[in-house]
Short mmCIF file of C-alpha atoms and ligand atoms in Angstrom, two decimals:
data_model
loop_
_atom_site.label_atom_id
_atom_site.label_comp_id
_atom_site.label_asym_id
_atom_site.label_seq_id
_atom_site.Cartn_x
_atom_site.Cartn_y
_atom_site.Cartn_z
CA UNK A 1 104.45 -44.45 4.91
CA UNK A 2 102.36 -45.61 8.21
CA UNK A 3 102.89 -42.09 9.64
CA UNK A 4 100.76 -41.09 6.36
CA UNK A 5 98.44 -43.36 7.47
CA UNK A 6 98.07 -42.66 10.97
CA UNK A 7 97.54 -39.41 9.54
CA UNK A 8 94.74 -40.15 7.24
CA UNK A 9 93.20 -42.42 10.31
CA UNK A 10 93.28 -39.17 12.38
CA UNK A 11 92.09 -37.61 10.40
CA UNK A 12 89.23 -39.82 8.98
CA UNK A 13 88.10 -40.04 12.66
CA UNK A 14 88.02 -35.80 13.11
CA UNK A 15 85.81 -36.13 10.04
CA UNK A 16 83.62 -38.76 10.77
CA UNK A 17 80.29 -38.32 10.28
CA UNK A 18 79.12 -41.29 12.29
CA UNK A 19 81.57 -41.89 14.79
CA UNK A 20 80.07 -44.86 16.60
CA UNK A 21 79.65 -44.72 20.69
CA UNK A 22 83.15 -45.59 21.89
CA UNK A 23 83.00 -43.24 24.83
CA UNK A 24 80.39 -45.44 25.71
CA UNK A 25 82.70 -48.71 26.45
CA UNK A 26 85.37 -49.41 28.07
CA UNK A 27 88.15 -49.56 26.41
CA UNK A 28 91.12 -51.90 28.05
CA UNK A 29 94.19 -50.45 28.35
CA UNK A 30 97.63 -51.36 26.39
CA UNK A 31 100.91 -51.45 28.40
CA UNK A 32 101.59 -47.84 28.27
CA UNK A 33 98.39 -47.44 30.46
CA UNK A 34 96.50 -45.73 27.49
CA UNK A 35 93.56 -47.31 25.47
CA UNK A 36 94.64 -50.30 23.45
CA UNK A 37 93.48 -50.91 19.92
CA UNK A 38 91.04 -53.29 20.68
CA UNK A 39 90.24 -55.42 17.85
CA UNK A 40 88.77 -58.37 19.49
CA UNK A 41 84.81 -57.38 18.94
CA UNK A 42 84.62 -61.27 16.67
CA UNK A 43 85.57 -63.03 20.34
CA UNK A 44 84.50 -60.61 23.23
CA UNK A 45 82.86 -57.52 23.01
CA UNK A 46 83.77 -54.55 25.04
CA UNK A 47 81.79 -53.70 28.18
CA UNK A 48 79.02 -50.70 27.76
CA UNK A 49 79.77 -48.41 30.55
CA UNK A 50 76.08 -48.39 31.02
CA UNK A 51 76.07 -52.52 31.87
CA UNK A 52 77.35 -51.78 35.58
CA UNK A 53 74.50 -49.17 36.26
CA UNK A 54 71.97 -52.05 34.66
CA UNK A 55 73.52 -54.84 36.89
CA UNK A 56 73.21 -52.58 40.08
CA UNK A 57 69.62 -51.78 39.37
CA UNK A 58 68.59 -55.40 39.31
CA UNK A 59 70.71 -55.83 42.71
CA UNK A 60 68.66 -53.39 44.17
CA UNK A 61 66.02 -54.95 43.40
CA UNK A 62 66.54 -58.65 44.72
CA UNK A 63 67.95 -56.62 47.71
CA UNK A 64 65.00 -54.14 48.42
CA UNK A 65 62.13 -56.65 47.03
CA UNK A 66 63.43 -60.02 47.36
CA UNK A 67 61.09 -62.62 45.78
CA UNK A 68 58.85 -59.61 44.65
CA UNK A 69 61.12 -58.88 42.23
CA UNK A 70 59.90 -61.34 39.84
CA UNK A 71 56.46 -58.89 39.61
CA UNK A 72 57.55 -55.73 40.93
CA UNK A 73 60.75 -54.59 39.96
CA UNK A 74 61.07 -51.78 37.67
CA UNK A 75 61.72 -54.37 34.82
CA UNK A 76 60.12 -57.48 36.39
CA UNK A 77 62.00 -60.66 36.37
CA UNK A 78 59.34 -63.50 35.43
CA UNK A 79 59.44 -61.13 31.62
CA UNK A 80 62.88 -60.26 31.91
CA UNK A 81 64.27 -61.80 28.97
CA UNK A 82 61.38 -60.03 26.68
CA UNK A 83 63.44 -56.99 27.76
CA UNK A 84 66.33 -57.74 24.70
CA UNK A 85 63.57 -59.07 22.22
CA UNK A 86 62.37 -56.34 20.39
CA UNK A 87 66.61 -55.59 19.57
CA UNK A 88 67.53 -58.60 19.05
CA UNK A 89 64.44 -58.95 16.72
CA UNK A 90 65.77 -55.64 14.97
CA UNK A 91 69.20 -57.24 14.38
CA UNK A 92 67.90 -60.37 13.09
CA UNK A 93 65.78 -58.96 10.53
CA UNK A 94 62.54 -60.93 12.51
CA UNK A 95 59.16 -60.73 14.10
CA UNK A 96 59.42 -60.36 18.21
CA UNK A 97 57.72 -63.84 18.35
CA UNK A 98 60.28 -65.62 16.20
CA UNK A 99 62.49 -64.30 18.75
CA UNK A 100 63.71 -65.89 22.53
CA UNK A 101 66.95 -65.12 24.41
CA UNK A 102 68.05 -67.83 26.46
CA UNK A 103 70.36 -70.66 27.25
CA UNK A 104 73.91 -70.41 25.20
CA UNK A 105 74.69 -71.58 21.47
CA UNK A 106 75.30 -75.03 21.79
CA UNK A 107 72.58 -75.42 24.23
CA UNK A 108 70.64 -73.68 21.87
CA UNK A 109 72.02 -75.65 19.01
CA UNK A 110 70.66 -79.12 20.43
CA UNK A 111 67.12 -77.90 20.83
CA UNK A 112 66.99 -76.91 17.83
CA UNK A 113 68.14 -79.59 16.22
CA UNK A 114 65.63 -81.76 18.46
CA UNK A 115 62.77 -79.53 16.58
CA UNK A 116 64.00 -79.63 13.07
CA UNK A 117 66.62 -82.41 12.26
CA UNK A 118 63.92 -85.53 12.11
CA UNK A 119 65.68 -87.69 9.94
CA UNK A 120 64.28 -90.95 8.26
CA UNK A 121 65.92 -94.17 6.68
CA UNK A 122 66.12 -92.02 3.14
CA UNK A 123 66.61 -88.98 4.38
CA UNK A 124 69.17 -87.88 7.10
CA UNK A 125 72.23 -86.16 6.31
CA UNK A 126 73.16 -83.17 7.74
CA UNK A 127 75.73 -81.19 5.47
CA UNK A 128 77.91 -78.32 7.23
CA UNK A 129 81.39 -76.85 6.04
CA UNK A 130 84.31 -79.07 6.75
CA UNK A 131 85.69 -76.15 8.62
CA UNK A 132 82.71 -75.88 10.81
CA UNK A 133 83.12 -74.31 14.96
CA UNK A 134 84.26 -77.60 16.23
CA UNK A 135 81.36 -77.10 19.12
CA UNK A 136 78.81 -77.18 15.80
CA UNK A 137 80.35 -80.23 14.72
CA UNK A 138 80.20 -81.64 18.11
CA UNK A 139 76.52 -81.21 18.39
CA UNK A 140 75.80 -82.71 14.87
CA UNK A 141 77.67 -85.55 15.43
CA UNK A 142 75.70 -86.55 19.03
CA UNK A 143 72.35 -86.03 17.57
CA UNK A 144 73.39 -88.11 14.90
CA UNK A 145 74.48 -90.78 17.16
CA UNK A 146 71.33 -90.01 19.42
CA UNK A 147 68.87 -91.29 16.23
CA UNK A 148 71.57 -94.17 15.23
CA UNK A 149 73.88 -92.75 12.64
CA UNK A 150 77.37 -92.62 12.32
CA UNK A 151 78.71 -89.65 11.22
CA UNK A 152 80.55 -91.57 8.42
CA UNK A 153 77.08 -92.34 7.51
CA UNK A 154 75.50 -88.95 7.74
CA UNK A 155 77.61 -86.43 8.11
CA UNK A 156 78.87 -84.33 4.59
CA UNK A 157 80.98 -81.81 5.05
CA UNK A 158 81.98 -79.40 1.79
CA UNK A 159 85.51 -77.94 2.12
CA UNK A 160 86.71 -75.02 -0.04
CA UNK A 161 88.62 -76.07 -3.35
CA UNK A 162 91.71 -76.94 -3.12
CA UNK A 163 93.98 -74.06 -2.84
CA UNK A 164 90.71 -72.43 -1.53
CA UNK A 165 90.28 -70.63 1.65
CA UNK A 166 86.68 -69.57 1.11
CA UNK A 167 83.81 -71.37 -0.40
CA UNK A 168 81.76 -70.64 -3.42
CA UNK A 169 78.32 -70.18 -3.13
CA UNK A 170 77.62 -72.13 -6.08
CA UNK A 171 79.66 -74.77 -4.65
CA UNK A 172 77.67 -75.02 -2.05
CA UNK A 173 73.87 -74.87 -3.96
CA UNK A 174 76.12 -77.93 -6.31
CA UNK A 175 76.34 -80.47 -2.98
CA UNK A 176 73.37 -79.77 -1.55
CA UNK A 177 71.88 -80.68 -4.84
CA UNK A 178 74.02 -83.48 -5.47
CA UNK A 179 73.07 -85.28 -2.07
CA UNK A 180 69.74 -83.52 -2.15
CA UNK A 181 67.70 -86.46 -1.55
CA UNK A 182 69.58 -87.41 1.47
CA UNK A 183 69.87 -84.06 3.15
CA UNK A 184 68.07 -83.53 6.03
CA UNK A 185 69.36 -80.65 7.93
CA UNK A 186 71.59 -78.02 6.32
CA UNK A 187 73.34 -76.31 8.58
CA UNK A 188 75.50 -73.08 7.78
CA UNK A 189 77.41 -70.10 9.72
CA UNK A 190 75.83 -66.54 9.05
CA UNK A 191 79.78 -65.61 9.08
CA UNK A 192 82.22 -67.90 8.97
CA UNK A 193 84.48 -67.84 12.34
CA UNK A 194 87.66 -68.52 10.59
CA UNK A 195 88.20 -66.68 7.37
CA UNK A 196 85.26 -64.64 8.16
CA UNK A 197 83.70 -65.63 5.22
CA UNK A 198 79.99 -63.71 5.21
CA UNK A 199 77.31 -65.84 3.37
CA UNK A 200 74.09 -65.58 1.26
CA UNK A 201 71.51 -67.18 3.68
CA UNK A 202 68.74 -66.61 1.51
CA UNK A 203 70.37 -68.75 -1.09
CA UNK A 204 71.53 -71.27 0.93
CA UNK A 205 67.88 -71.27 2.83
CA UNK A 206 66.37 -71.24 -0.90
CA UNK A 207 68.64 -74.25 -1.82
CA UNK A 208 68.18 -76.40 1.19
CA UNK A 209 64.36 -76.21 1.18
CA UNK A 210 64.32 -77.02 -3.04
CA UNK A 211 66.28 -80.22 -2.10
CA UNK A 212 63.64 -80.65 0.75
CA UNK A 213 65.89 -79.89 3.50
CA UNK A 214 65.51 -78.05 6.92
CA UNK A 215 67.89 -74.57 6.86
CA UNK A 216 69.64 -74.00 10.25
CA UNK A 217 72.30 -71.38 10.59
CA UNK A 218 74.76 -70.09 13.02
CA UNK A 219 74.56 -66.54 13.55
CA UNK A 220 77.29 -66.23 16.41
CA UNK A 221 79.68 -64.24 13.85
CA UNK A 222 76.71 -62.56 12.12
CA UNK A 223 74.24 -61.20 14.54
CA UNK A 224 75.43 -57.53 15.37
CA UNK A 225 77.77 -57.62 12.24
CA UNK A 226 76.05 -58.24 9.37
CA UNK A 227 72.75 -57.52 8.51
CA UNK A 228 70.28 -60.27 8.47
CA UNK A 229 66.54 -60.56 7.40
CA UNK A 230 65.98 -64.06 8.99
CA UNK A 231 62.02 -64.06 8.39
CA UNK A 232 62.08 -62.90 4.68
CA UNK A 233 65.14 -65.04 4.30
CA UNK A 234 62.80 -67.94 4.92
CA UNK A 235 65.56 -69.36 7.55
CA UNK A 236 64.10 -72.11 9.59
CA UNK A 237 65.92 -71.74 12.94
CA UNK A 238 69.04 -69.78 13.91
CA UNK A 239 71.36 -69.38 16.99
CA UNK A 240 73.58 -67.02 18.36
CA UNK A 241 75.80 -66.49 20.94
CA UNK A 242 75.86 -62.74 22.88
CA UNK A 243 79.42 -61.90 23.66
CA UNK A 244 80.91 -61.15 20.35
CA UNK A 245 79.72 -58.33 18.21
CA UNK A 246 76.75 -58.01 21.06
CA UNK A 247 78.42 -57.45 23.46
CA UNK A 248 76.33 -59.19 26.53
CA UNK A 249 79.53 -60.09 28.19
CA UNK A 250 81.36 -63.83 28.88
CA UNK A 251 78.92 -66.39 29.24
CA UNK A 252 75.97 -63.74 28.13
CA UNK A 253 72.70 -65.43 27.31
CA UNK A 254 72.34 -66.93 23.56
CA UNK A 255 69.39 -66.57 21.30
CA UNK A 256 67.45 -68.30 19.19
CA UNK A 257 65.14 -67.63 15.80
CA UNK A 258 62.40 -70.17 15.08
CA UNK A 259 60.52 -69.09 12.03
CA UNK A 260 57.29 -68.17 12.53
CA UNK A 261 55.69 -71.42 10.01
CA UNK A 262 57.30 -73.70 12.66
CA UNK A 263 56.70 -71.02 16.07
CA UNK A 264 53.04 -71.74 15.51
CA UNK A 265 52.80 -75.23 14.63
CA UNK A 266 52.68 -77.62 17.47
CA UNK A 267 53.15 -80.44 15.96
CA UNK A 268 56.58 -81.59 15.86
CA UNK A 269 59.10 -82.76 18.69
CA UNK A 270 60.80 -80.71 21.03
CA UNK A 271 62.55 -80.88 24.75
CA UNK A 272 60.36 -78.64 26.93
CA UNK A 273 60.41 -77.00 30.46
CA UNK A 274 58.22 -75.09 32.70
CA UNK A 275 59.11 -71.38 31.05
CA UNK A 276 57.99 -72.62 27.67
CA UNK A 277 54.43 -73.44 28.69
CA UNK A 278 51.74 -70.81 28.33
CA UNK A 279 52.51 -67.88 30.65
CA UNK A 280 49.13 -67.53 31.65
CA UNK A 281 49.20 -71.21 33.59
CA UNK A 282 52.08 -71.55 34.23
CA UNK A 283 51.93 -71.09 37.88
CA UNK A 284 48.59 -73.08 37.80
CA UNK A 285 51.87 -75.85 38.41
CA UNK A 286 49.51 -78.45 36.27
CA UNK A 287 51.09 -81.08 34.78
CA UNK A 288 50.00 -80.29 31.11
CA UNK A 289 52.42 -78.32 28.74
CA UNK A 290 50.95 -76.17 26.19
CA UNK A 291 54.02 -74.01 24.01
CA UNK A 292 53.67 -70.44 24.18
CA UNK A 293 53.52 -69.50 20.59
CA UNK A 294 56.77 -68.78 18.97
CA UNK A 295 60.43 -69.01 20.18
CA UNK A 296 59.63 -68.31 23.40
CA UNK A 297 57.99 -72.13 23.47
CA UNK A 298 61.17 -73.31 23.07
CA UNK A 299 62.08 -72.17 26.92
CA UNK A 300 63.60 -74.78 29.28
CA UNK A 301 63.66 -72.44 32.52
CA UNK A 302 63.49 -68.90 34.11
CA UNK A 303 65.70 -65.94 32.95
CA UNK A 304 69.09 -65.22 33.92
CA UNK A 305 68.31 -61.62 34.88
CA UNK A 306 71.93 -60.87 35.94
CA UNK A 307 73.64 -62.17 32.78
CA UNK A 308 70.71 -60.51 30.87
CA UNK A 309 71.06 -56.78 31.91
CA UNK A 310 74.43 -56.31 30.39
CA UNK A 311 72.87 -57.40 27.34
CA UNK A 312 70.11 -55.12 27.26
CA UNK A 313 72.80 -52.38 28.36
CA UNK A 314 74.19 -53.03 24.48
CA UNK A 315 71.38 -53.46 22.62
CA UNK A 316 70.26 -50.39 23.67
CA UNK A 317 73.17 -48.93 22.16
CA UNK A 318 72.75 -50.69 18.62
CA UNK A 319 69.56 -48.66 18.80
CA UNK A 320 70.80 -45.69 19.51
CA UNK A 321 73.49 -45.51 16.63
CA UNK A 322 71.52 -46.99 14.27
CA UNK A 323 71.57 -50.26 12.66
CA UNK A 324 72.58 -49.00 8.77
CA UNK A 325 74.81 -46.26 10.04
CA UNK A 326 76.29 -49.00 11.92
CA UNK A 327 76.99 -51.21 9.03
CA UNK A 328 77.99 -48.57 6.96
CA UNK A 329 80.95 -47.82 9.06
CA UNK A 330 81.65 -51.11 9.40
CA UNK A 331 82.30 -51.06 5.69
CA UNK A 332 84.44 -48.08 6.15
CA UNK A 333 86.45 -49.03 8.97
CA UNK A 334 87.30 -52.73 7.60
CA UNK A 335 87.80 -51.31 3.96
CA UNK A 336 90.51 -49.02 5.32
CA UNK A 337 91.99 -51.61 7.28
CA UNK A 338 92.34 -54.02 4.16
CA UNK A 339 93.41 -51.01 2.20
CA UNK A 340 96.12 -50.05 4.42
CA UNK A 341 97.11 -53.78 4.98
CA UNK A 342 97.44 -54.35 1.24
CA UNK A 343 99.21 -51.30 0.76
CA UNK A 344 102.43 -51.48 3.72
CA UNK A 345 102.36 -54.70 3.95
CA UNK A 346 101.98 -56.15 0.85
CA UNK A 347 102.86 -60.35 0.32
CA UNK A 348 103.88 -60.50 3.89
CA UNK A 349 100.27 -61.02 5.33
CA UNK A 350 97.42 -62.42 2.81
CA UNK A 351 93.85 -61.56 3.60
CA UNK A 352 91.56 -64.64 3.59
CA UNK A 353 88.86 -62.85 4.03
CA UNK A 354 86.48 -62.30 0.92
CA UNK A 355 87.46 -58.86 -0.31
CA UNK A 356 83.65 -58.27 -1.51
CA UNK A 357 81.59 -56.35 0.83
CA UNK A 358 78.30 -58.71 0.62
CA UNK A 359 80.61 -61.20 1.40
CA UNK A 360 82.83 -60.33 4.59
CA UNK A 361 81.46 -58.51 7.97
CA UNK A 362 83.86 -56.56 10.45
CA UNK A 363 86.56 -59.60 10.56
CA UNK A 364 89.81 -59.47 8.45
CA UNK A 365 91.59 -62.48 8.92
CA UNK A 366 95.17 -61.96 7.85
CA UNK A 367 97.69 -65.38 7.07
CA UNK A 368 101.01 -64.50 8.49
CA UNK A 369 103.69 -65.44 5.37
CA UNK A 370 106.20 -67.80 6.42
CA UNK A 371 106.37 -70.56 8.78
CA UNK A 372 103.93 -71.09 12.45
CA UNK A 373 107.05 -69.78 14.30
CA UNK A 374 107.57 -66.83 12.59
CA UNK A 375 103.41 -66.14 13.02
CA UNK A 376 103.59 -66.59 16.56
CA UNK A 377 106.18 -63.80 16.95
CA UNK A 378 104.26 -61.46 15.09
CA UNK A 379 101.43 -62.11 16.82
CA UNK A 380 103.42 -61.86 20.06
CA UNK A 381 104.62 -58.62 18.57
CA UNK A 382 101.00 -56.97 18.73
CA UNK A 383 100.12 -57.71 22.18
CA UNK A 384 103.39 -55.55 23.71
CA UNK A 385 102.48 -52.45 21.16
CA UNK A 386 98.87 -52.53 22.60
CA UNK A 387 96.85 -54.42 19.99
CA UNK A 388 94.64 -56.66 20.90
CA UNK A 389 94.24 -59.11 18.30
CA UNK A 390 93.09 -63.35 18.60
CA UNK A 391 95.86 -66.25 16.84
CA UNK A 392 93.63 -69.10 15.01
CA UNK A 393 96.13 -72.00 14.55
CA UNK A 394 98.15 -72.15 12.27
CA UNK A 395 99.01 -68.92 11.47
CA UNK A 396 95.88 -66.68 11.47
CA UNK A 397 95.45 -63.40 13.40
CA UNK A 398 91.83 -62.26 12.92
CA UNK A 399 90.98 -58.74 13.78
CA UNK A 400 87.65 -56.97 13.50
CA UNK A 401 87.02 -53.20 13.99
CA UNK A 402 83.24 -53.16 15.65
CA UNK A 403 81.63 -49.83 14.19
CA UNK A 404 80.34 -49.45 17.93
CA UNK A 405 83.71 -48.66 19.35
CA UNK A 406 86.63 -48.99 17.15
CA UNK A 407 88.10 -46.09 14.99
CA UNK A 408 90.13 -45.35 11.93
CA UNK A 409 92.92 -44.80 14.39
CA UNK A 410 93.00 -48.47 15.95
CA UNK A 411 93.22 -49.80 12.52
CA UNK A 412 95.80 -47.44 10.96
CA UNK A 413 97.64 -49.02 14.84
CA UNK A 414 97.37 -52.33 13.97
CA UNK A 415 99.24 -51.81 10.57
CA UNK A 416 101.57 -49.71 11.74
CA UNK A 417 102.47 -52.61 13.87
CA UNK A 418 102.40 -55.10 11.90
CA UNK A 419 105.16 -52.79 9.46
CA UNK A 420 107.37 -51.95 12.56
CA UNK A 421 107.70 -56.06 12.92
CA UNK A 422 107.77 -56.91 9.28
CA UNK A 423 111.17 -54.42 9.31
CA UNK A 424 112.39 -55.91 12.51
CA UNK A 425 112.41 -58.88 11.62
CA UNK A 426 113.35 -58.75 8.01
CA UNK A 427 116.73 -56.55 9.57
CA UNK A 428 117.41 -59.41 12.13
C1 PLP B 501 80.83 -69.96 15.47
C2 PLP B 501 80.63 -70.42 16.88
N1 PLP B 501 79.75 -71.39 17.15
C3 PLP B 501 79.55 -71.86 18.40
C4 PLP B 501 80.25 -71.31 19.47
C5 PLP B 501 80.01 -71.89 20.84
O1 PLP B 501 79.36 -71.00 21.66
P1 PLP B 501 78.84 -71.40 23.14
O2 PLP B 501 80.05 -71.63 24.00
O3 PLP B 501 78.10 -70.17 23.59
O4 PLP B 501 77.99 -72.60 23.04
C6 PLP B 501 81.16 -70.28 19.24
C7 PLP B 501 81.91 -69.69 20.36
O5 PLP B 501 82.77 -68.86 20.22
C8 PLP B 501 81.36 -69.82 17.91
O6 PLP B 501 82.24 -68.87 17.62
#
């Protein structure tokens, strides 16, 4: 049975009409020295091979201009960051000045929520997902503590039903209507880290805003994986991180969507540093502050060209292949990868992740049957037969083939060893 598979992988990838840019990363290699199946795109994405030739030019830069640099190089440094805008404006569905890379999520995160969560005596909840990215949860909780609340006080959190892994969207329109007077901030994953749960941000946006509430949303699952219309979605804010599906690299610069209604007003609150004040004074070292318009306002300090060039390495690449081709592989790849999961494998791993297209990205997240144990060793099990998979406590391995790199053939891998395992251990 997997050999048929395998087969049909092979031969899917012969086939392929889009076959993504994997000779265009590099791909790690398994313990028999040859590429692993690397499945990992939802926690690090591979490294463009063109990221080291990116890197070097901006070396030679600093080392042949020095301080120039920051006017003269080839891509100057003061602008550097407007390098990845227009992409990551393309990915996020968004106008270039809704758009600023910068900082990393969480950082990112509390800025935002400086800007936009402004509760008041009536009104200032702010509802997330019970399973929320504990580093989310973190940040709610200290600006809620920052303005006086307790999070017992203003914190709601909506869990799945009971014997639920994924929530319902109308679930989730029902409490923010039910506390809707009391909401102030809604704040939502684009995909959901865990079951990789993809959700309807327009609705959500749509409901938050009836009940009178801001719409935030975390995009650090989404951006690169799903697509996302952020400025016709009406979204107020959004943030991202850059290592997963974009592949910047560890650490790579976050971004940040601010809708263009707030971008342009003034108005409210916000923590502000010398790279957010119009560009045209801003070496007139004055102590006034005047936001550029748009995200870019939201700047605390000056570009991080080295961690940027990777970045703008990968984006390139998103370009290249094309952002609907992209998805529609995607599509592809993780339909054949639930297919062939369901089909060998049957009750012994259960897919959490929404079967439904408009609901689920790249990530499968498979529950390992049986007790944590027993997960572990399968998990353990992957690793030697070169696949590289992530464990999610308590018994969750989440894989994700990215269209950019990944094939048929890594997925029809994984299965097959999953199946070698499953008989393993069942003979045992
Ligand atoms: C969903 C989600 N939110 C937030 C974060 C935190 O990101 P950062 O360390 O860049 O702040 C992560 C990191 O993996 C994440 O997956």
């Amino acid at each position: 049975m997997k050999e048929y598979w395998l087969r049909l992988a092979r031969d899917r990838d012969t086939n392929d009409p889009h076959p993504g840019l994997r000779d265009r990363f590099h791909l790690p290699p398994g313990p028999d020295g040859k590429p692993a199946a690397y499945l990992c795109g939802h926690s690090l994405g591979l490294c463009p091979r063109s990221a080291r030739t990116l890197v070097a030019e901006e070396f030679a830069a600093w080392a042949t201009l020095g301080v120039e640099a920051h006017t003269r190089a080839r891509r100057p440094w003061v602008s550097y960051h407007e390098q990845v805008t227009p992409y990551l404006a393309r990915l996020a569905g968004a106008s270039d000045h809704e758009i600023v890379a910068m900082n990393s999520l969480t950082t990112n995160l509390h800025l935002m929520m400086v800007s936009f969560y402004r509760p008041t005596p009536e009104r200032n909840v702010i509802l997330i997902e019970k399973g929320a990215f504990p580093s989310d949860r973190h940040a709610v909780v200290s600006q809620l503590e920052y303005h006086g609340y307790s999070a017992e006080e203003a914190l709601v959190e909506l869990a799945p039903r009971a014997g639920e892994a994924t929530l319902r969207a109308a679930d989730i329109e029902a409490a923010i209507a039910r506390d809707g007077e009391r909401i102030a901030l809604v704040l939502w994953p684009g995909v959901q880290y865990l079951t990789g749960q993809a959700f309807d941000l327009r609705r959500i946006a749509r409901a938050a805003h009836a009940a009178g509430a801001m719409a935030g949303f975390d995009l650090a699952h989404a951006i690169g994986n799903v697509p996302l219309l952020l400025h016709d979605d009406d979204i107020d804010f959004a943030v991202w991180c850059s290592y997963k599906y974009l592949n910047g690299g560890a650490g790579a610069p976050g971004g940040v969507f601010v809708h263009e209604k707030h971008g342009l007003d003034f108005s409210g609150p916000r923590f502000t540093g010398w790279w957010g004040h119009d560009k045209r004074m801003r070496f007139m070292m004055g102590p006034e502050f005047r936001p550029i318009p748009g995200a870019e306002g939201w700047q605390l300090s000056n570009p991080p060209v080295f961690a940027l060039a990777p970045l703008l390495a990968s984006l390139r690449l998103f370009d290249e292949a094309s952002l609907n081709r992209l998805r529609a592989r995607s599509l592809e790849l993780t339909g054949f990868l639930a297919d062939a999961l369901t089909v060998q494998l049957g009750d012994a791993v259960k897919i959490i992740t929404p079967s439904d297209d408009s609901a689920r990205g790249a990530q499968l997240s498979l529950r390992i049957q049986g007790d944590r144990e027993r997960a572990r060793f399968v998990f353990a099990s992957l690793a030697s037969q070169g696949i590289l998979a992530d464990w999610r406590e308590p018994n969750i391995i989440r894989v994700a083939p990215a269209p950019l790199y990944n094939n048929f053939e890594d997925c029809a891998r994984l299965v097959a060893a999953l199946h070698r395992y499953e008989n393993r251990h069942d003979g045992d």
